[in-house]
Amino acid sequence: MSTRVEIFDTTLRDGEQSPGASMDDNQKIEMALQLEKLGVDIIEAGFPIASQQEFEGVQRVARTVKNPRVAGLARTVKADIERAAEAVSVANHPVVHTFLATSPIHMEYKLRMTPDQVVEEVDGAVRLAKSLVPRVEFSCEDSTRSEWDFLVRVVQKAVDAGADVINLPDTTGYTTPSEIQGMFEHVIGHVERANHVLFSCHNHNDLGLAVANALAAVRGGARQIECTVNGIGERAGNTALEEVVMALDTRKDVMPYETGINHKEIANSSMTLSNITGLVVPFNKPIVGRNAFAHESGIHQHGMIANQTTYEIMTPESVGRAKTELVLGKHSGKAGLSKRCEELGFDLSKDEVAELYGKFIELADRKKEIFDDDLRILLSSVRDEGFEAYSLEDISTSGKDPATAIVKLRRGDEKSSITDTATGDGPVDAACRAIERVTGINGKLEDFTIRAVTPGKDAHGEAYVTVKIENRPYTGVGASTDIIEAGALAYLNAINKHLALSHPTE
Ligand code: KIV
Ligand code: ZN
């Protein structure tokens, strides 16, 4: 049996069914082109009968991508199959994917069909599809809750009618790895001419087992995995493409299969999808989450510095991400801190590291994660190399319409301070405008969050801001018992970062 596993991407169909994931035609094209770069074997572009817009969207994808096959989904009814065939027929490699449920629950309550009727319906649907396009996939919806011998009967009918691909979906995310492996082995072992068709799996993630189940299905004989970028899809989603592909690649020793995926396009594919849909990737998501290659604890950082393989089973570069970012936090040790400084181009003496470490721990008490920009600011205060950061000496605000703020700032360690005043939509806005007048830096406040860091009435408020300056976003943080002052400090912190970055130490 071949060791090549085909990757069938259904981000634009099953993925698009996730709440909040709908894409317009242009976005579908952008994503389809990215999937082509990623090297997927087949793109399921949509469900053409659903609407005229959906039909045109599938057709545009079919026209645009050149290498992958393009599939259109269809129920077993004539109109669906004809519409799907029409939409994909402009593709270089068109596919009609038709499906019918085979589980007792679905047959009785949803289809209201007897098992015999289901078998006959499959025969007619596959024959019709096969008369319209060269390649047909048939799915037994809810396979994993179907009787295995009935599956054999239905699949035999589909194979005899000319199906090229047989998909056995875990529609409800119900199965387990050993069970799905057994199901594939049973069906493949009992269907005649099973070696003439490609067996496929399609797993939902309701119990968090989609990737494990897909890998087990491959062990049971499946050679196509249906999946989506970032694992989006109905309910808890589908098998995550990036996870299943990297599992196969990283554990070749126990799973000797290969895919045609260009791993270096994984990060781009994840970001493209997230940007298009606005569905944020969870920080801890394997492979593509922000923290997937971030090491915070001192022990881990120490190990990583000694040898990357101590805590990394694959490199971020292999999936197209920037080099490992050591996110520093209060558990980080001096080794991690000085190594990061070195990587940022700062060659520190022992004394400087000691001083920096003290400031770093102080900051880490207020701010959980310390990124490179934060470090640069701390470094600039340790190494007096002409960097002119501003510090807030005083602030007062008054009035409502408009609010007025007076700020007093000191530049570096200059003797005199500078005072200026401004008005704004509210006291924080007025304070930010006054800071801009003193520093000469204009920013756009994109995000402003405030939270209490200590309990009680005199709680310390911590403000987090994102400020866009010259098209680059800078984060800032400031803490004070006065939330307006916390906001002003955070804004000034972001401006200081900008100044530090635009005046790097030589
Ligand atoms: O989950 C499912 O069963 C499906 C089929 C249409 C393949 O998405
Ligand atoms: Zn599905």
Short mmCIF file of C-alpha atoms and ligand atoms in Angstrom, two decimals:
data_model
loop_
_atom_site.label_atom_id
_atom_site.label_comp_id
_atom_site.label_asym_id
_atom_site.label_seq_id
_atom_site.Cartn_x
_atom_site.Cartn_y
_atom_site.Cartn_z
CA MET A 1 0.00 0.00 0.00
CA SER A 2 1.27 3.49 -0.84
CA THR A 3 2.73 5.60 1.95
CA ARG A 4 1.57 8.88 0.39
CA VAL A 5 -1.26 10.55 2.33
CA GLU A 6 -3.33 13.06 0.38
CA ILE A 7 -4.39 16.25 2.13
CA PHE A 8 -7.98 17.27 1.33
CA ASP A 9 -8.53 20.77 2.62
CA THR A 10 -12.10 21.71 3.51
CA THR A 11 -11.39 25.10 5.10
CA LEU A 12 -13.56 26.78 2.47
CA ARG A 13 -16.48 24.39 2.99
CA ASP A 14 -16.66 22.66 6.39
CA GLY A 15 -14.39 25.34 7.87
CA GLU A 16 -16.55 28.11 6.52
CA GLN A 17 -19.48 26.53 8.39
CA SER A 18 -17.91 27.64 11.72
CA PRO A 19 -19.80 30.52 13.29
CA GLY A 20 -18.03 33.75 12.35
CA ALA A 21 -15.92 32.17 9.61
CA SER A 22 -17.86 33.22 6.54
CA MET A 23 -15.77 34.56 3.69
CA ASP A 24 -16.69 36.60 0.67
CA ASP A 25 -15.60 35.53 -2.82
CA ASN A 26 -12.39 37.57 -2.83
CA GLN A 27 -11.41 36.16 0.54
CA LYS A 28 -12.10 32.64 -0.67
CA ILE A 29 -9.78 33.24 -3.61
CA GLU A 30 -7.06 34.65 -1.36
CA MET A 31 -7.31 31.60 0.87
CA ALA A 32 -7.46 29.17 -2.05
CA LEU A 33 -4.26 30.64 -3.52
CA GLN A 34 -2.58 30.28 -0.15
CA LEU A 35 -3.75 26.65 0.06
CA GLU A 36 -2.24 26.06 -3.36
CA LYS A 37 1.09 27.42 -2.07
CA LEU A 38 0.72 25.19 0.96
CA GLY A 39 0.58 22.23 -1.40
CA VAL A 40 -2.76 20.66 -0.50
CA ASP A 41 -3.88 17.95 -2.92
CA ILE A 42 -7.52 18.96 -3.04
CA ILE A 43 -9.54 22.03 -2.08
CA GLU A 44 -13.20 21.61 -1.22
CA ALA A 45 -14.40 25.03 -2.28
CA GLY A 46 -18.01 24.99 -1.11
CA PHE A 47 -21.54 23.67 -1.49
CA PRO A 48 -22.67 25.07 -4.87
CA ILE A 49 -26.41 24.38 -4.52
CA ALA A 50 -26.55 26.53 -1.36
CA SER A 51 -26.89 29.83 -3.24
CA GLN A 52 -25.94 31.62 -6.44
CA GLN A 53 -23.13 33.38 -4.58
CA GLU A 54 -21.78 30.08 -3.25
CA PHE A 55 -21.94 28.61 -6.75
CA GLU A 56 -19.97 31.53 -8.18
CA GLY A 57 -17.47 31.36 -5.32
CA VAL A 58 -16.75 27.69 -6.01
CA GLN A 59 -16.51 28.37 -9.72
CA ARG A 60 -13.99 31.18 -9.18
CA VAL A 61 -11.82 28.95 -7.02
CA ALA A 62 -12.08 26.20 -9.65
CA ARG A 63 -10.95 28.66 -12.32
CA THR A 64 -8.16 30.19 -10.26
CA VAL A 65 -6.11 27.38 -8.75
CA LYS A 66 -4.12 25.25 -11.13
CA ASN A 67 -2.56 22.34 -9.26
CA PRO A 68 -4.93 21.13 -6.57
CA ARG A 69 -8.11 19.29 -7.46
CA VAL A 70 -11.23 21.33 -6.69
CA ALA A 71 -14.28 19.67 -5.14
CA GLY A 72 -17.87 20.83 -4.81
CA LEU A 73 -20.12 19.23 -2.20
CA ALA A 74 -23.52 17.80 -3.10
CA ARG A 75 -26.24 15.80 -1.38
CA THR A 76 -27.34 12.75 -3.38
CA VAL A 77 -30.16 14.69 -5.07
CA LYS A 78 -29.92 15.30 -8.82
CA ALA A 79 -30.02 19.12 -8.65
CA ASP A 80 -27.19 19.22 -6.10
CA ILE A 81 -24.95 16.93 -8.12
CA GLU A 82 -25.56 18.79 -11.39
CA ARG A 83 -24.93 22.16 -9.77
CA ALA A 84 -21.72 20.95 -8.10
CA ALA A 85 -20.48 19.41 -11.35
CA GLU A 86 -21.22 22.64 -13.24
CA ALA A 87 -19.36 24.75 -10.66
CA VAL A 88 -16.19 22.64 -10.62
CA SER A 89 -16.12 21.63 -14.31
CA VAL A 90 -13.95 24.70 -15.12
CA ALA A 91 -11.20 23.32 -12.85
CA ASN A 92 -8.15 21.51 -14.18
CA HIS A 93 -9.03 18.60 -11.90
CA PRO A 94 -12.73 18.70 -10.94
CA VAL A 95 -14.29 16.51 -8.24
CA VAL A 96 -17.87 16.04 -7.09
CA HIS A 97 -18.17 15.04 -3.45
CA THR A 98 -21.55 13.55 -2.69
CA PHE A 99 -22.74 12.21 0.65
CA LEU A 100 -25.57 10.37 2.37
CA ALA A 101 -25.97 9.33 5.99
CA THR A 102 -25.66 5.64 6.86
CA SER A 103 -26.18 5.53 10.64
CA PRO A 104 -29.46 4.16 12.04
CA ILE A 105 -30.11 7.49 13.81
CA HIS A 106 -29.70 9.58 10.68
CA MET A 107 -31.53 7.16 8.39
CA GLU A 108 -34.53 6.96 10.71
CA TYR A 109 -34.87 10.54 12.00
CA LYS A 110 -33.27 12.73 9.37
CA LEU A 111 -33.58 10.91 6.06
CA ARG A 112 -36.65 8.81 6.89
CA MET A 113 -35.25 6.20 4.55
CA THR A 114 -34.81 2.45 4.93
CA PRO A 115 -31.33 0.96 4.58
CA ASP A 116 -32.31 -0.51 1.18
CA GLN A 117 -33.44 2.89 -0.05
CA VAL A 118 -30.14 4.39 1.08
CA VAL A 119 -28.17 1.79 -0.88
CA GLU A 120 -30.21 2.48 -4.03
CA GLU A 121 -29.88 6.23 -3.64
CA VAL A 122 -26.09 5.95 -3.38
CA ASP A 123 -25.94 3.90 -6.56
CA GLY A 124 -27.89 6.48 -8.55
CA ALA A 125 -26.02 9.47 -7.13
CA VAL A 126 -22.55 8.12 -7.76
CA ARG A 127 -23.45 7.04 -11.30
CA LEU A 128 -24.88 10.47 -12.11
CA ALA A 129 -21.84 12.28 -10.66
CA LYS A 130 -19.48 9.98 -12.51
CA SER A 131 -21.24 10.77 -15.78
CA LEU A 132 -20.51 14.47 -15.23
CA VAL A 133 -16.96 14.64 -13.83
CA PRO A 134 -13.96 12.30 -13.97
CA ARG A 135 -13.53 12.00 -10.20
CA VAL A 136 -16.19 11.29 -7.59
CA GLU A 137 -15.94 11.04 -3.83
CA PHE A 138 -18.68 9.43 -1.81
CA SER A 139 -19.08 9.96 1.97
CA CYS A 140 -21.10 7.78 4.33
CA GLU A 141 -22.15 10.58 6.67
CA ASP A 142 -22.00 9.57 10.37
CA SER A 143 -19.93 6.47 9.50
CA THR A 144 -18.63 6.07 13.01
CA ARG A 145 -22.16 5.52 14.35
CA SER A 146 -23.10 3.24 11.45
CA GLU A 147 -23.12 -0.57 11.55
CA TRP A 148 -19.87 -1.76 10.02
CA ASP A 149 -21.49 -4.44 7.84
CA PHE A 150 -23.97 -1.90 6.50
CA LEU A 151 -21.05 0.41 5.73
CA VAL A 152 -19.48 -2.42 3.72
CA ARG A 153 -22.73 -2.80 1.76
CA VAL A 154 -23.02 0.92 0.97
CA VAL A 155 -19.35 1.34 0.14
CA GLN A 156 -19.46 -1.69 -2.18
CA LYS A 157 -22.38 -0.09 -4.01
CA ALA A 158 -20.50 3.20 -4.36
CA VAL A 159 -17.35 1.47 -5.60
CA ASP A 160 -19.34 -0.57 -8.11
CA ALA A 161 -21.04 2.62 -9.32
CA GLY A 162 -17.66 4.20 -10.05
CA ALA A 163 -16.63 6.17 -6.95
CA ASP A 164 -12.90 6.98 -6.85
CA VAL A 165 -12.72 8.04 -3.21
CA ILE A 166 -14.62 6.63 -0.23
CA ASN A 167 -14.78 8.89 2.80
CA LEU A 168 -15.85 7.53 6.22
CA PRO A 169 -16.50 10.64 8.33
CA ASP A 170 -16.73 10.89 12.08
CA THR A 171 -19.44 13.50 11.65
CA THR A 172 -20.14 13.95 15.35
CA GLY A 173 -16.58 13.63 16.71
CA TYR A 174 -17.65 10.51 18.58
CA THR A 175 -15.09 7.85 17.76
CA THR A 176 -11.79 6.87 19.37
CA PRO A 177 -8.45 6.00 17.73
CA SER A 178 -8.67 2.22 18.15
CA GLU A 179 -12.31 2.16 17.05
CA ILE A 180 -11.76 4.17 13.85
CA GLN A 181 -8.71 2.11 12.93
CA GLY A 182 -10.88 -1.02 13.32
CA MET A 183 -13.64 0.50 11.19
CA PHE A 184 -11.28 1.27 8.29
CA GLU A 185 -9.67 -2.17 8.53
CA HIS A 186 -13.08 -3.84 8.51
CA VAL A 187 -14.45 -1.93 5.54
CA ILE A 188 -11.26 -2.13 3.48
CA GLY A 189 -10.94 -5.81 4.33
CA HIS A 190 -14.47 -6.68 3.22
CA VAL A 191 -15.10 -4.50 0.15
CA GLU A 192 -14.18 -6.06 -3.20
CA ARG A 193 -11.69 -4.06 -5.29
CA ALA A 194 -11.00 -1.83 -2.29
CA ASN A 195 -7.50 -1.38 -3.68
CA HIS A 196 -8.98 0.50 -6.66
CA VAL A 197 -10.25 3.36 -4.52
CA LEU A 198 -8.72 5.85 -2.14
CA PHE A 199 -10.06 5.66 1.42
CA SER A 200 -10.45 8.94 3.26
CA CYS A 201 -11.14 10.11 6.82
CA HIS A 202 -12.92 13.27 7.98
CA ASN A 203 -12.90 13.79 11.73
CA HIS A 204 -14.64 16.32 13.90
CA ASN A 205 -13.08 17.45 17.14
CA ASP A 206 -15.94 17.33 19.65
CA LEU A 207 -13.88 15.25 22.09
CA GLY A 208 -10.53 16.75 21.08
CA LEU A 209 -9.59 13.53 19.28
CA ALA A 210 -9.77 14.62 15.63
CA VAL A 211 -6.03 14.54 14.95
CA ALA A 212 -5.47 11.29 16.89
CA ASN A 213 -8.41 9.71 15.08
CA ALA A 214 -7.12 10.83 11.67
CA LEU A 215 -3.71 9.29 12.39
CA ALA A 216 -5.39 6.05 13.51
CA ALA A 217 -7.52 6.02 10.35
CA VAL A 218 -4.32 6.21 8.31
CA ARG A 219 -2.98 3.26 10.26
CA GLY A 220 -6.24 1.48 9.34
CA GLY A 221 -5.70 2.11 5.62
CA ALA A 222 -6.98 5.64 4.90
CA ARG A 223 -4.73 7.54 2.50
CA GLN A 224 -6.57 10.85 2.43
CA ILE A 225 -7.11 13.13 5.42
CA GLU A 226 -9.80 15.78 5.28
CA CYS A 227 -8.86 18.73 7.43
CA THR A 228 -8.93 22.50 7.82
CA VAL A 229 -6.39 25.22 8.56
CA ASN A 230 -6.43 26.10 12.29
CA GLY A 231 -8.91 23.22 12.73
CA ILE A 232 -11.93 25.44 12.05
CA GLY A 233 -15.25 23.78 11.20
CA GLU A 234 -18.67 22.78 12.48
CA ARG A 235 -18.95 22.98 16.28
CA ALA A 236 -15.53 22.14 17.77
CA GLY A 237 -14.03 22.01 14.30
CA ASN A 238 -12.21 19.50 12.12
CA THR A 239 -8.82 17.83 12.13
CA ALA A 240 -6.31 20.69 12.17
CA LEU A 241 -4.22 20.49 9.00
CA GLU A 242 -1.07 21.89 10.60
CA GLU A 243 -1.25 19.46 13.51
CA VAL A 244 -1.85 16.29 11.54
CA VAL A 245 0.76 17.16 8.93
CA MET A 246 3.43 18.02 11.49
CA ALA A 247 2.60 14.91 13.53
CA LEU A 248 3.21 12.78 10.45
CA ASP A 249 6.41 14.65 9.68
CA THR A 250 7.81 14.75 13.20
CA ARG A 251 7.01 11.12 14.04
CA LYS A 252 8.04 9.45 10.78
CA ASP A 253 9.75 6.85 12.92
CA VAL A 254 6.39 5.46 14.03
CA MET A 255 4.21 6.72 11.15
CA PRO A 256 6.12 6.18 7.90
CA TYR A 257 3.90 8.27 5.62
CA GLU A 258 4.44 11.43 3.67
CA THR A 259 2.28 14.32 2.43
CA GLY A 260 2.88 16.88 -0.30
CA ILE A 261 2.60 19.81 2.11
CA ASN A 262 5.12 22.63 1.96
CA HIS A 263 5.57 23.06 5.73
CA LYS A 264 7.07 26.51 5.41
CA GLU A 265 3.68 27.82 4.28
CA ILE A 266 1.89 26.60 7.42
CA ALA A 267 2.30 29.80 9.44
CA ASN A 268 1.25 31.98 6.49
CA SER A 269 -1.82 29.84 5.89
CA SER A 270 -2.84 30.11 9.53
CA MET A 271 -2.36 33.89 9.57
CA THR A 272 -4.12 34.41 6.24
CA LEU A 273 -7.16 32.54 7.51
CA SER A 274 -7.17 34.29 10.84
CA ASN A 275 -6.89 37.72 9.18
CA ILE A 276 -9.65 36.94 6.73
CA THR A 277 -12.13 35.53 9.23
CA GLY A 278 -11.11 37.45 12.33
CA LEU A 279 -11.08 34.13 14.21
CA VAL A 280 -8.18 34.54 16.59
CA VAL A 281 -5.86 31.55 16.96
CA PRO A 282 -5.65 30.55 20.66
CA PHE A 283 -2.22 31.36 22.09
CA ASN A 284 -1.59 27.75 23.08
CA LYS A 285 -2.70 26.21 19.78
CA PRO A 286 -0.12 23.64 18.62
CA ILE A 287 2.14 24.69 15.72
CA VAL A 288 0.47 28.04 14.96
CA GLY A 289 -0.46 29.55 18.36
CA ARG A 290 1.57 32.53 19.59
CA ASN A 291 3.05 30.48 22.43
CA ALA A 292 3.64 27.27 20.50
CA PHE A 293 7.39 27.92 20.39
CA ALA A 294 7.74 30.27 23.36
CA HIS A 295 9.70 29.08 26.37
CA GLU A 296 9.22 30.93 29.60
CA SER A 297 10.52 28.97 32.55
CA GLY A 298 14.17 29.44 33.48
CA ILE A 299 14.84 25.70 33.30
CA HIS A 300 13.41 25.45 29.79
CA GLN A 301 15.29 28.53 28.61
CA HIS A 302 18.50 27.21 30.01
CA GLY A 303 17.97 23.91 28.19
CA MET A 304 17.08 25.67 24.93
CA ILE A 305 20.23 27.75 25.10
CA ALA A 306 22.33 24.62 25.57
CA ASN A 307 20.59 22.80 22.74
CA GLN A 308 17.31 23.61 20.95
CA THR A 309 16.22 19.97 20.87
CA THR A 310 15.97 19.84 24.68
CA TYR A 311 12.50 21.36 24.54
CA GLU A 312 11.66 21.60 20.85
CA ILE A 313 10.57 18.60 18.77
CA MET A 314 10.41 20.73 15.61
CA THR A 315 11.70 24.19 14.83
CA PRO A 316 9.52 27.25 14.33
CA GLU A 317 11.41 27.89 11.10
CA SER A 318 10.24 24.53 9.72
CA VAL A 319 6.64 25.75 9.75
CA GLY A 320 7.53 29.20 8.44
CA ARG A 321 7.65 31.07 11.72
CA ALA A 322 10.32 33.45 12.90
CA LYS A 323 13.04 32.05 15.12
CA THR A 324 11.98 30.93 18.60
CA GLU A 325 10.97 33.88 20.76
CA LEU A 326 12.07 33.47 24.34
CA VAL A 327 9.23 35.19 26.19
CA LEU A 328 10.69 36.31 29.45
CA GLY A 329 8.71 36.38 32.67
CA LYS A 330 9.26 36.27 36.38
CA HIS A 331 10.35 32.62 36.22
CA SER A 332 13.11 33.42 33.79
CA GLY A 333 16.64 33.18 35.07
CA LYS A 334 19.67 35.39 34.41
CA ALA A 335 20.90 32.97 31.71
CA GLY A 336 17.74 33.45 29.63
CA LEU A 337 17.85 37.19 30.11
CA SER A 338 21.47 37.68 29.10
CA LYS A 339 21.14 35.28 26.14
CA ARG A 340 18.17 37.24 24.81
CA CYS A 341 20.07 40.52 25.21
CA GLU A 342 22.95 39.00 23.27
CA GLU A 343 20.57 37.97 20.48
CA LEU A 344 19.22 41.50 20.39
CA GLY A 345 22.75 42.73 19.84
CA PHE A 346 23.61 43.90 23.36
CA ASP A 347 26.89 42.67 24.79
CA LEU A 348 26.50 43.18 28.54
CA SER A 349 29.05 43.09 31.30
CA LYS A 350 28.34 40.99 34.42
CA ASP A 351 27.47 44.14 36.38
CA GLU A 352 25.10 45.32 33.72
CA VAL A 353 23.35 41.93 33.67
CA ALA A 354 22.99 42.07 37.46
CA GLU A 355 21.50 45.58 37.33
CA LEU A 356 19.25 44.71 34.44
CA TYR A 357 18.06 41.59 36.22
CA GLY A 358 16.91 43.64 39.22
CA LYS A 359 14.87 45.96 36.99
CA PHE A 360 13.61 43.04 34.99
CA ILE A 361 12.24 41.26 38.06
CA GLU A 362 10.59 44.51 39.17
CA LEU A 363 8.88 44.79 35.80
CA ALA A 364 8.02 41.10 35.71
CA ASP A 365 6.06 41.57 38.93
CA ARG A 366 3.81 43.98 37.07
CA LYS A 367 3.84 42.47 33.61
CA LYS A 368 3.57 38.71 33.03
CA GLU A 369 5.38 38.52 29.73
CA ILE A 370 8.33 40.61 28.78
CA PHE A 371 8.95 40.94 25.10
CA ASP A 372 11.92 42.22 23.18
CA ASP A 373 10.63 45.79 23.10
CA ASP A 374 10.25 45.81 26.89
CA LEU A 375 13.79 44.54 27.23
CA ARG A 376 15.11 47.24 24.98
CA ILE A 377 13.58 49.89 27.23
CA LEU A 378 15.04 48.31 30.34
CA LEU A 379 18.37 48.01 28.61
CA SER A 380 18.37 51.63 27.67
CA SER A 381 17.96 52.61 31.30
CA VAL A 382 20.83 50.33 32.35
CA ARG A 383 23.16 51.46 29.60
CA ASP A 384 23.30 55.20 29.38
CA GLU A 385 24.04 55.47 25.69
CA GLY A 386 22.31 58.70 24.86
CA PHE A 387 18.84 57.24 24.55
CA GLU A 388 16.34 59.94 25.49
CA ALA A 389 13.38 58.32 27.16
CA TYR A 390 10.78 60.52 28.78
CA SER A 391 9.51 60.08 32.30
CA LEU A 392 6.26 61.41 33.67
CA GLU A 393 6.78 63.72 36.62
CA ASP A 394 3.28 65.03 37.09
CA ILE A 395 -0.16 64.97 35.54
CA SER A 396 -3.41 66.71 36.33
CA THR A 397 -6.68 66.66 34.48
CA SER A 398 -9.89 68.64 34.74
CA GLY A 399 -13.23 69.28 33.08
CA LYS A 400 -15.39 67.21 30.80
CA ASP A 401 -16.32 69.05 27.62
CA PRO A 402 -13.54 69.23 26.59
CA ALA A 403 -11.31 67.56 29.16
CA THR A 404 -7.97 69.24 29.77
CA ALA A 405 -4.68 67.68 30.85
CA ILE A 406 -1.41 69.21 32.00
CA VAL A 407 1.63 66.94 31.90
CA LYS A 408 5.14 67.50 33.14
CA LEU A 409 7.77 65.27 31.49
CA ARG A 410 11.51 64.95 31.92
CA ARG A 411 13.64 63.94 28.98
CA GLY A 412 16.39 61.48 29.93
CA ASP A 413 18.28 62.98 32.84
CA GLU A 414 18.07 66.57 31.65
CA LYS A 415 17.92 69.07 34.50
CA SER A 416 14.69 70.85 33.64
CA SER A 417 11.37 69.27 32.82
CA ILE A 418 8.86 70.26 30.13
CA THR A 419 5.22 71.07 30.83
CA ASP A 420 2.45 71.24 28.26
CA THR A 421 -1.29 71.13 28.11
CA ALA A 422 -3.91 69.77 25.71
CA THR A 423 -7.62 69.08 25.45
CA GLY A 424 -9.30 65.88 24.34
CA ASP A 425 -12.42 63.72 24.22
CA GLY A 426 -11.82 62.59 27.76
CA PRO A 427 -9.07 62.90 30.38
CA VAL A 428 -6.99 60.00 28.98
CA ASP A 429 -7.23 61.37 25.46
CA ALA A 430 -6.24 64.84 26.71
CA ALA A 431 -3.25 63.39 28.58
CA CYS A 432 -2.11 61.49 25.46
CA ARG A 433 -2.38 64.64 23.34
CA ALA A 434 -0.34 66.61 25.92
CA ILE A 435 2.34 63.89 25.90
CA GLU A 436 2.44 64.08 22.12
CA ARG A 437 2.98 67.83 22.28
CA VAL A 438 5.99 67.41 24.56
CA THR A 439 7.60 64.44 22.80
CA GLY A 440 6.76 65.47 19.24
CA ILE A 441 5.58 61.91 18.54
CA ASN A 442 2.06 61.40 17.23
CA GLY A 443 0.40 58.04 17.71
CA LYS A 444 -2.96 56.44 17.17
CA LEU A 445 -4.37 54.72 20.23
CA GLU A 446 -5.64 51.39 18.89
CA ASP A 447 -6.36 49.53 22.07
CA PHE A 448 -6.77 50.57 25.67
CA THR A 449 -7.41 48.10 28.47
CA ILE A 450 -7.35 48.74 32.16
CA ARG A 451 -7.50 46.19 34.96
CA ALA A 452 -7.07 46.22 38.72
CA VAL A 453 -3.88 44.51 39.86
CA THR A 454 -4.50 44.70 43.59
CA PRO A 455 -7.76 44.28 45.51
CA GLY A 456 -9.51 47.05 47.46
CA LYS A 457 -10.47 50.67 46.86
CA ASP A 458 -6.89 51.81 46.46
CA ALA A 459 -6.25 49.16 43.85
CA HIS A 460 -3.38 49.66 41.46
CA GLY A 461 -4.82 50.00 37.98
CA GLU A 462 -2.69 48.65 35.19
CA ALA A 463 -3.25 50.10 31.74
CA TYR A 464 -2.28 48.31 28.54
CA VAL A 465 -2.27 50.20 25.29
CA THR A 466 -1.43 49.53 21.68
CA VAL A 467 -0.34 52.66 19.88
CA LYS A 468 0.37 52.82 16.18
CA ILE A 469 3.31 55.10 15.41
CA GLU A 470 4.59 55.44 11.86
CA ASN A 471 2.61 52.32 10.93
CA ARG A 472 4.14 50.10 13.59
CA PRO A 473 2.20 48.97 16.65
CA TYR A 474 3.84 49.46 20.04
CA THR A 475 2.44 48.08 23.26
CA GLY A 476 2.75 50.05 26.46
CA VAL A 477 1.97 49.37 30.07
CA GLY A 478 1.62 51.69 33.03
CA ALA A 479 0.50 51.20 36.62
CA SER A 480 -0.86 53.69 39.10
CA THR A 481 -3.57 54.02 41.72
CA ASP A 482 -4.99 56.71 39.39
CA ILE A 483 -6.31 55.09 36.21
CA ILE A 484 -5.81 58.24 34.12
CA GLU A 485 -2.19 58.37 35.19
CA ALA A 486 -1.87 54.63 34.43
CA GLY A 487 -3.19 55.35 30.93
CA ALA A 488 -0.78 58.25 30.44
CA LEU A 489 2.13 56.16 31.68
CA ALA A 490 1.20 53.35 29.30
CA TYR A 491 0.97 55.78 26.39
CA LEU A 492 4.33 57.29 27.27
CA ASN A 493 5.78 53.78 27.61
CA ALA A 494 4.72 53.00 24.03
CA ILE A 495 6.27 56.28 22.79
CA ASN A 496 9.48 55.47 24.64
CA LYS A 497 9.60 52.08 22.93
CA HIS A 498 9.24 53.79 19.60
CA LEU A 499 12.07 56.15 20.44
CA ALA A 500 14.25 53.27 21.65
CA LEU A 501 13.65 51.35 18.45
CA SER A 502 14.22 54.31 16.19
CA HIS A 503 17.45 55.19 18.00
CA PRO A 504 19.05 51.73 18.48
CA THR A 505 22.26 51.57 20.45
CA GLU A 506 25.28 51.24 18.20
O1 KIV B 1 -18.89 15.85 8.81
C1 KIV B 1 -19.33 15.33 7.78
O2 KIV B 1 -19.85 14.21 7.78
C2 KIV B 1 -19.22 16.09 6.55
C3 KIV B 1 -19.57 15.37 5.29
C4 KIV B 1 -20.33 16.21 4.36
C5 KIV B 1 -18.32 14.83 4.69
O3 KIV B 1 -18.81 17.22 6.58
ZN ZN B 2 -17.71 17.62 8.48
#
